[in-house]
PDB file of C-alpha atoms in Angstrom:
ATOM      1  CA  MET A   1      39.298 106.187  72.937  1.00  0.00           C
ATOM      2  CA  ALA A   2      39.248 105.431  76.665  1.00  0.00           C
ATOM      3  CA  PHE A   3      42.135 106.589  78.857  1.00  0.00           C
ATOM      4  CA  GLU A   4      44.578 103.795  79.633  1.00  0.00           C
ATOM      5  CA  ILE A   5      46.416 104.444  82.792  1.00  0.00           C
ATOM      6  CA  LEU A   6      47.949 100.937  82.983  1.00  0.00           C
ATOM      7  CA  LYS A   7      50.212 101.781  80.004  1.00  0.00           C
ATOM      8  CA  TYR A   8      52.191 103.968  82.256  1.00  0.00           C
ATOM      9  CA  SER A   9      52.957 101.264  84.900  1.00  0.00           C
ATOM     10  CA  PHE A  10      55.562  98.570  84.905  1.00  0.00           C
ATOM     11  CA  LYS A  11      54.792  94.906  85.729  1.00  0.00           C
ATOM     12  CA  SER A  12      57.865  94.199  87.896  1.00  0.00           C
ATOM     13  CA  ASN A  13      55.732  92.836  90.622  1.00  0.00           C
ATOM     14  CA  LEU A  14      55.433  89.675  88.489  1.00  0.00           C
ATOM     15  CA  LEU A  15      59.196  88.910  88.633  1.00  0.00           C
ATOM     16  CA  LEU A  16      58.921  85.856  90.847  1.00  0.00           C
ATOM     17  CA  GLY A  17      55.830  84.456  89.225  1.00  0.00           C
ATOM     18  CA  SER A  18      55.917  80.734  88.473  1.00  0.00           C
ATOM     19  CA  ILE A  19      59.603  80.435  89.798  1.00  0.00           C
ATOM     20  CA  GLU A  20      60.595  76.777  90.440  1.00  0.00           C
ATOM     21  CA  PRO A  21      60.602  75.939  94.245  1.00  0.00           C
ATOM     22  CA  ASP A  22      64.259  75.087  94.393  1.00  0.00           C
ATOM     23  CA  TYR A  23      65.171  78.515  92.919  1.00  0.00           C
ATOM     24  CA  MET A  24      62.792  80.240  95.237  1.00  0.00           C
ATOM     25  CA  LEU A  25      64.610  78.645  98.171  1.00  0.00           C
ATOM     26  CA  LYS A  26      67.943  79.920  96.688  1.00  0.00           C
ATOM     27  CA  LEU A  27      66.507  83.427  96.386  1.00  0.00           C
ATOM     28  CA  GLU A  28      65.376  83.296 100.000  1.00  0.00           C
ATOM     29  CA  GLY A  29      68.889  82.456 101.018  1.00  0.00           C
ATOM     30  CA  ILE A  30      70.339  85.632  99.518  1.00  0.00           C
ATOM     31  CA  LYS A  31      67.653  87.905 100.675  1.00  0.00           C
ATOM     32  CA  SER A  32      67.773  90.399 103.556  1.00  0.00           C
ATOM     33  CA  VAL A  33      65.152  92.897 104.841  1.00  0.00           C
ATOM     34  CA  GLU A  34      65.847  96.495 105.737  1.00  0.00           C
ATOM     35  CA  LEU A  35      63.871  99.500 107.024  1.00  0.00           C
ATOM     36  CA  PHE A  36      64.379 102.905 105.548  1.00  0.00           C
ATOM     37  CA  THR A  37      62.880 106.377 106.391  1.00  0.00           C
ATOM     38  CA  LYS A  38      61.616 109.150 104.138  1.00  0.00           C
ATOM     39  CA  ASN A  39      64.265 110.867 102.077  1.00  0.00           C
ATOM     40  CA  ASP A  40      66.840 108.070 102.555  1.00  0.00           C
ATOM     41  CA  VAL A  41      68.842 107.399  99.439  1.00  0.00           C
ATOM     42  CA  LEU A  42      68.992 103.813  98.333  1.00  0.00           C
ATOM     43  CA  TYR A  43      71.446 104.213  95.588  1.00  0.00           C
ATOM     44  CA  GLU A  44      72.899 107.080  93.598  1.00  0.00           C
ATOM     45  CA  GLN A  45      73.298 107.756  89.877  1.00  0.00           C
ATOM     46  CA  GLY A  46      76.689 106.642  88.789  1.00  0.00           C
ATOM     47  CA  SER A  47      77.043 104.071  91.629  1.00  0.00           C
ATOM     48  CA  GLU A  48      77.839 100.442  91.110  1.00  0.00           C
ATOM     49  CA  PRO A  49      74.785  98.100  91.189  1.00  0.00           C
ATOM     50  CA  LYS A  50      74.824  95.668  94.109  1.00  0.00           C
ATOM     51  CA  ALA A  51      71.382  94.236  94.564  1.00  0.00           C
ATOM     52  CA  VAL A  52      67.891  93.649  93.238  1.00  0.00           C
ATOM     53  CA  TYR A  53      65.217  95.271  95.377  1.00  0.00           C
ATOM     54  CA  HIS A  54      61.617  94.388  96.223  1.00  0.00           C
ATOM     55  CA  LEU A  55      59.614  97.069  97.878  1.00  0.00           C
ATOM     56  CA  ARG A  56      57.386  95.388 100.561  1.00  0.00           C
ATOM     57  CA  LYS A  57      56.069  98.582 101.924  1.00  0.00           C
ATOM     58  CA  GLY A  58      56.407 102.215 100.938  1.00  0.00           C
ATOM     59  CA  LYS A  59      57.300 104.191  97.882  1.00  0.00           C
ATOM     60  CA  VAL A  60      60.499 105.038  96.024  1.00  0.00           C
ATOM     61  CA  LYS A  61      61.063 107.831  93.529  1.00  0.00           C
ATOM     62  CA  ILE A  62      63.625 107.377  90.681  1.00  0.00           C
ATOM     63  CA  GLU A  63      65.340 110.551  89.728  1.00  0.00           C
ATOM     64  CA  GLN A  64      67.857 111.354  86.988  1.00  0.00           C
ATOM     65  CA  LEU A  65      70.111 114.279  86.671  1.00  0.00           C
ATOM     66  CA  GLY A  66      70.297 115.351  82.941  1.00  0.00           C
ATOM     67  CA  GLN A  67      73.085 116.898  81.141  1.00  0.00           C
ATOM     68  CA  ASP A  68      71.024 120.174  81.165  1.00  0.00           C
ATOM     69  CA  GLY A  69      71.558 120.145  84.935  1.00  0.00           C
ATOM     70  CA  LYS A  70      67.776 119.448  85.610  1.00  0.00           C
ATOM     71  CA  THR A  71      66.614 116.676  87.791  1.00  0.00           C
ATOM     72  CA  ARG A  72      63.733 114.731  86.637  1.00  0.00           C
ATOM     73  CA  ILE A  73      61.627 111.983  88.250  1.00  0.00           C
ATOM     74  CA  VAL A  74      61.299 109.194  85.748  1.00  0.00           C
ATOM     75  CA  TYR A  75      59.257 106.629  87.848  1.00  0.00           C
ATOM     76  CA  VAL A  76      57.807 105.940  91.291  1.00  0.00           C
ATOM     77  CA  TYR A  77      57.877 102.354  92.590  1.00  0.00           C
ATOM     78  CA  ILE A  78      55.252 101.167  95.005  1.00  0.00           C
ATOM     79  CA  HIS A  79      54.735  98.177  97.315  1.00  0.00           C
ATOM     80  CA  GLY A  80      55.194  94.850  95.431  1.00  0.00           C
ATOM     81  CA  ASP A  81      57.590  96.283  92.747  1.00  0.00           C
ATOM     82  CA  PHE A  82      60.943  94.822  91.945  1.00  0.00           C
ATOM     83  CA  PHE A  83      63.707  97.111  90.666  1.00  0.00           C
ATOM     84  CA  GLY A  84      67.473  97.501  90.262  1.00  0.00           C
ATOM     85  CA  PHE A  85      68.043  94.463  88.019  1.00  0.00           C
ATOM     86  CA  ARG A  86      68.562  96.412  84.852  1.00  0.00           C
ATOM     87  CA  PRO A  87      72.062  97.728  85.500  1.00  0.00           C
ATOM     88  CA  LEU A  88      73.069  94.347  86.944  1.00  0.00           C
ATOM     89  CA  LEU A  89      72.031  92.598  83.779  1.00  0.00           C
ATOM     90  CA  SER A  90      73.856  95.163  81.527  1.00  0.00           C
ATOM     91  CA  ASN A  91      76.915  95.398  83.828  1.00  0.00           C
ATOM     92  CA  GLU A  92      76.547  99.213  83.934  1.00  0.00           C
ATOM     93  CA  LYS A  93      76.475 101.838  86.710  1.00  0.00           C
ATOM     94  CA  HIS A  94      73.023 102.999  87.912  1.00  0.00           C
ATOM     95  CA  PRO A  95      71.672 105.649  85.544  1.00  0.00           C
ATOM     96  CA  VAL A  96      69.405 107.041  88.157  1.00  0.00           C
ATOM     97  CA  THR A  97      69.068 107.798  91.900  1.00  0.00           C
ATOM     98  CA  ALA A  98      66.542 106.006  94.165  1.00  0.00           C
ATOM     99  CA  ILE A  99      65.065 108.029  97.088  1.00  0.00           C
ATOM    100  CA  PHE A 100      62.401 106.874  99.509  1.00  0.00           C
ATOM    101  CA  LEU A 101      59.278 109.082  99.442  1.00  0.00           C
ATOM    102  CA  GLU A 102      58.058 107.567 102.754  1.00  0.00           C
ATOM    103  CA  ASP A 103      59.114 105.151 105.525  1.00  0.00           C
ATOM    104  CA  SER A 104      59.585 101.842 103.710  1.00  0.00           C
ATOM    105  CA  GLU A 105      60.412  98.201 104.153  1.00  0.00           C
ATOM    106  CA  ILE A 106      62.475  96.513 101.414  1.00  0.00           C
ATOM    107  CA  GLU A 107      63.862  93.179 100.554  1.00  0.00           C
ATOM    108  CA  ILE A 108      67.434  93.157  99.197  1.00  0.00           C
ATOM    109  CA  TYR A 109      68.682  90.345  97.006  1.00  0.00           C
ATOM    110  CA  GLU A 110      72.542  90.167  96.635  1.00  0.00           C
ATOM    111  CA  GLY A 111      73.101  91.159  92.946  1.00  0.00           C
ATOM    112  CA  ASN A 112      75.815  88.691  91.729  1.00  0.00           C
ATOM    113  CA  GLU A 113      74.003  85.695  93.345  1.00  0.00           C
ATOM    114  CA  PHE A 114      70.573  86.836  91.845  1.00  0.00           C
ATOM    115  CA  ILE A 115      72.215  86.940  88.367  1.00  0.00           C
ATOM    116  CA  LYS A 116      73.636  83.434  88.916  1.00  0.00           C
ATOM    117  CA  ILE A 117      70.165  82.148  89.933  1.00  0.00           C
ATOM    118  CA  ALA A 118      68.585  83.965  86.935  1.00  0.00           C
ATOM    119  CA  LYS A 119      70.920  82.101  84.535  1.00  0.00           C
ATOM    120  CA  GLU A 120      69.821  78.775  86.007  1.00  0.00           C
ATOM    121  CA  SER A 121      66.200  79.368  86.298  1.00  0.00           C
ATOM    122  CA  SER A 122      64.493  79.468  82.888  1.00  0.00           C
ATOM    123  CA  ASN A 123      61.278  81.046  84.445  1.00  0.00           C
ATOM    124  CA  LEU A 124      63.064  83.772  86.132  1.00  0.00           C
ATOM    125  CA  SER A 125      65.042  84.493  82.958  1.00  0.00           C
ATOM    126  CA  PHE A 126      61.853  84.619  80.919  1.00  0.00           C
ATOM    127  CA  ASN A 127      60.165  86.972  83.540  1.00  0.00           C
ATOM    128  CA  LEU A 128      63.141  89.345  83.317  1.00  0.00           C
ATOM    129  CA  VAL A 129      62.948  89.478  79.556  1.00  0.00           C
ATOM    130  CA  GLU A 130      59.180  89.975  79.604  1.00  0.00           C
ATOM    131  CA  ILE A 131      59.314  92.592  82.352  1.00  0.00           C
ATOM    132  CA  LEU A 132      62.207  94.548  80.608  1.00  0.00           C
ATOM    133  CA  SER A 133      60.303  94.487  77.282  1.00  0.00           C
ATOM    134  CA  PHE A 134      57.199  95.851  78.881  1.00  0.00           C
ATOM    135  CA  GLU A 135      59.118  98.543  80.654  1.00  0.00           C
ATOM    136  CA  PHE A 136      60.571  99.681  77.388  1.00  0.00           C
ATOM    137  CA  ASN A 137      57.013 100.266  76.148  1.00  0.00           C
ATOM    138  CA  VAL A 138      56.136 102.150  79.271  1.00  0.00           C
ATOM    139  CA  TRP A 139      59.048 104.457  78.779  1.00  0.00           C
ATOM    140  CA  ILE A 140      57.965 105.058  75.189  1.00  0.00           C
ATOM    141  CA  ASN A 141      54.395 105.742  76.201  1.00  0.00           C
ATOM    142  CA  LEU A 142      55.492 108.280  78.860  1.00  0.00           C
ATOM    143  CA  ILE A 143      58.159 110.011  76.802  1.00  0.00           C
ATOM    144  CA  SER A 144      55.744 110.314  73.837  1.00  0.00           C
ATOM    145  CA  SER A 145      52.903 111.656  75.917  1.00  0.00           C
ATOM    146  CA  LEU A 146      55.035 114.267  77.734  1.00  0.00           C
ATOM    147  CA  SER A 147      56.730 115.384  74.546  1.00  0.00           C
ATOM    148  CA  HIS A 148      53.610 116.649  72.884  1.00  0.00           C
ATOM    149  CA  LYS A 149      51.434 117.824  75.693  1.00  0.00           C
ATOM    150  CA  SER A 150      50.913 121.285  77.127  1.00  0.00           C
ATOM    151  CA  ALA A 151      52.066 121.921  80.724  1.00  0.00           C
ATOM    152  CA  LYS A 152      48.423 121.592  82.050  1.00  0.00           C
ATOM    153  CA  GLU A 153      48.028 118.345  80.132  1.00  0.00           C
ATOM    154  CA  LYS A 154      51.408 116.946  81.489  1.00  0.00           C
ATOM    155  CA  ILE A 155      50.532 117.774  85.021  1.00  0.00           C
ATOM    156  CA  ALA A 156      47.022 116.231  84.633  1.00  0.00           C
ATOM    157  CA  LEU A 157      48.599 112.981  83.333  1.00  0.00           C
ATOM    158  CA  ILE A 158      51.102 112.818  86.100  1.00  0.00           C
ATOM    159  CA  LEU A 159      48.329 113.376  88.732  1.00  0.00           C
ATOM    160  CA  LEU A 160      46.361 110.450  87.213  1.00  0.00           C
ATOM    161  CA  ILE A 161      49.559 108.184  87.404  1.00  0.00           C
ATOM    162  CA  LEU A 162      50.075 109.163  90.925  1.00  0.00           C
ATOM    163  CA  ASN A 163      46.438 108.658  91.866  1.00  0.00           C
ATOM    164  CA  GLU A 164      46.831 104.957  90.934  1.00  0.00           C
ATOM    165  CA  LYS A 165      50.092 104.602  92.801  1.00  0.00           C
ATOM    166  CA  TYR A 166      48.640 106.033  95.977  1.00  0.00           C
ATOM    167  CA  ARG A 167      45.364 104.031  95.883  1.00  0.00           C
ATOM    168  CA  ASN A 168      45.077 101.891  99.124  1.00  0.00           C
ATOM    169  CA  GLU A 169      43.328  98.571  99.531  1.00  0.00           C
ATOM    170  CA  ASP A 170      40.087 100.195 100.140  1.00  0.00           C
ATOM    171  CA  GLY A 171      40.255 101.933  96.751  1.00  0.00           C
ATOM    172  CA  ILE A 172      40.848 105.372  98.383  1.00  0.00           C
ATOM    173  CA  SER A 173      43.737 107.527  96.981  1.00  0.00           C
ATOM    174  CA  GLU A 174      45.334 110.551  98.449  1.00  0.00           C
ATOM    175  CA  ILE A 175      48.469 111.805  96.627  1.00  0.00           C
ATOM    176  CA  ILE A 176      51.283 112.741  99.000  1.00  0.00           C
ATOM    177  CA  MET A 177      53.911 114.455  96.892  1.00  0.00           C
ATOM    178  CA  THR A 178      55.437 117.923  96.958  1.00  0.00           C
ATOM    179  CA  LYS A 179      54.662 120.299  94.191  1.00  0.00           C
ATOM    180  CA  SER A 180      58.437 120.442  93.416  1.00  0.00           C
ATOM    181  CA  ASP A 181      58.408 116.742  92.863  1.00  0.00           C
ATOM    182  CA  ILE A 182      55.279 116.856  90.671  1.00  0.00           C
ATOM    183  CA  SER A 183      57.139 119.483  88.628  1.00  0.00           C
ATOM    184  CA  LYS A 184      60.059 117.154  88.238  1.00  0.00           C
ATOM    185  CA  TYR A 185      57.819 114.280  87.215  1.00  0.00           C
ATOM    186  CA  SER A 186      55.834 116.258  84.736  1.00  0.00           C
ATOM    187  CA  GLU A 187      58.746 118.182  83.354  1.00  0.00           C
ATOM    188  CA  THR A 188      57.278 121.528  84.197  1.00  0.00           C
ATOM    189  CA  SER A 189      58.104 124.309  86.653  1.00  0.00           C
ATOM    190  CA  LYS A 190      56.980 124.409  90.249  1.00  0.00           C
ATOM    191  CA  GLU A 191      55.207 127.683  89.558  1.00  0.00           C
ATOM    192  CA  THR A 192      53.273 126.095  86.748  1.00  0.00           C
ATOM    193  CA  VAL A 193      52.315 123.182  89.024  1.00  0.00           C
ATOM    194  CA  VAL A 194      51.024 125.678  91.644  1.00  0.00           C
ATOM    195  CA  ARG A 195      49.031 127.478  89.020  1.00  0.00           C
ATOM    196  CA  VAL A 196      47.482 124.381  87.421  1.00  0.00           C
ATOM    197  CA  ILE A 197      46.634 122.728  90.675  1.00  0.00           C
ATOM    198  CA  GLY A 198      44.945 125.951  91.743  1.00  0.00           C
ATOM    199  CA  TYR A 199      42.943 125.899  88.402  1.00  0.00           C
ATOM    200  CA  LEU A 200      41.939 122.249  88.924  1.00  0.00           C
ATOM    201  CA  GLU A 201      40.865 122.966  92.390  1.00  0.00           C
ATOM    202  CA  LYS A 202      38.520 125.854  91.243  1.00  0.00           C
ATOM    203  CA  GLN A 203      37.130 123.572  88.606  1.00  0.00           C
ATOM    204  CA  GLY A 204      36.271 120.947  91.223  1.00  0.00           C
ATOM    205  CA  VAL A 205      38.620 118.349  89.804  1.00  0.00           C
ATOM    206  CA  LEU A 206      40.683 117.846  92.978  1.00  0.00           C
ATOM    207  CA  ILE A 207      40.912 118.985  96.629  1.00  0.00           C
ATOM    208  CA  ASN A 208      44.232 120.501  97.610  1.00  0.00           C
ATOM    209  CA  LYS A 209      44.913 119.809 101.239  1.00  0.00           C
ATOM    210  CA  GLY A 210      48.332 121.470 101.194  1.00  0.00           C
ATOM    211  CA  ARG A 211      50.688 118.507 101.330  1.00  0.00           C
ATOM    212  CA  THR A 212      48.262 116.058  99.908  1.00  0.00           C
ATOM    213  CA  PHE A 213      45.876 116.021  96.894  1.00  0.00           C
ATOM    214  CA  GLU A 214      42.522 114.131  96.403  1.00  0.00           C
ATOM    215  CA  ILE A 215      41.095 113.793  92.923  1.00  0.00           C
ATOM    216  CA  ILE A 216      37.362 113.965  92.973  1.00  0.00           C
ATOM    217  CA  ASN A 217      36.592 114.157  89.301  1.00  0.00           C
ATOM    218  CA  HIS A 218      38.635 111.583  87.371  1.00  0.00           C
ATOM    219  CA  LYS A 219      36.877 111.968  84.127  1.00  0.00           C
ATOM    220  CA  ILE A 220      37.487 115.647  83.715  1.00  0.00           C
ATOM    221  CA  LEU A 221      41.182 115.101  84.667  1.00  0.00           C
ATOM    222  CA  GLU A 222      41.427 112.389  82.008  1.00  0.00           C
ATOM    223  CA  ILE A 223      39.875 114.767  79.440  1.00  0.00           C
ATOM    224  CA  ILE A 224      42.350 117.389  80.299  1.00  0.00           C
ATOM    225  CA  ALA A 225      45.386 114.981  80.189  1.00  0.00           C
ATOM    226  CA  GLU A 226      44.263 113.760  76.679  1.00  0.00           C
ATOM    227  CA  GLY A 227      44.004 117.361  75.405  1.00  0.00           C
ATOM    228  CA  PHE A 228      40.289 117.249  74.598  1.00  0.00           C
TER     229      PHE A 228
END
């Protein structure tokens, strides 16, 4: 069975697809654009949701502090992604914290007005349902994969996921993430990440440039991630 990397990625970039022109104008009217720098916090776990966000440039990591006191990265959003609408729709507080991984530009849609427009626009409502349904499948895929893999397999999987997220328009990918964050994302220890990355480097799977990583043998990394 071929490795399917897309089953670990949301489709929130399609949120405004086929939206009626009148409603697009209304959405433009409730939108602002802001710039953020690396490590800025967009919103915190337990805070009230106030907006829907569209990442025009940059990356955002989504962290969750568990009852066991451990912080886990549960997703990384990239340019083009929309997020923040789930707690607005469910009228609940943010279950996660959003932190910028790099300097970013983001569109902010006022939350209450966005919900009003979503109730009026059948296409926007349908897109939300479709995206949320797909996101549920992505969560299941990731949780299921991480739950039965060894530490080395988990880290290999997360590196493949990150490789896609950091791919530029020219098809070149250079992962820029700390080993500490990779451990949070893969649910392993930082020491294990250091050891596994060292092993992968010796095997010629990736190049470790200190703060960045370049995968040079995707096939072998896929085989490791699948446990073959």
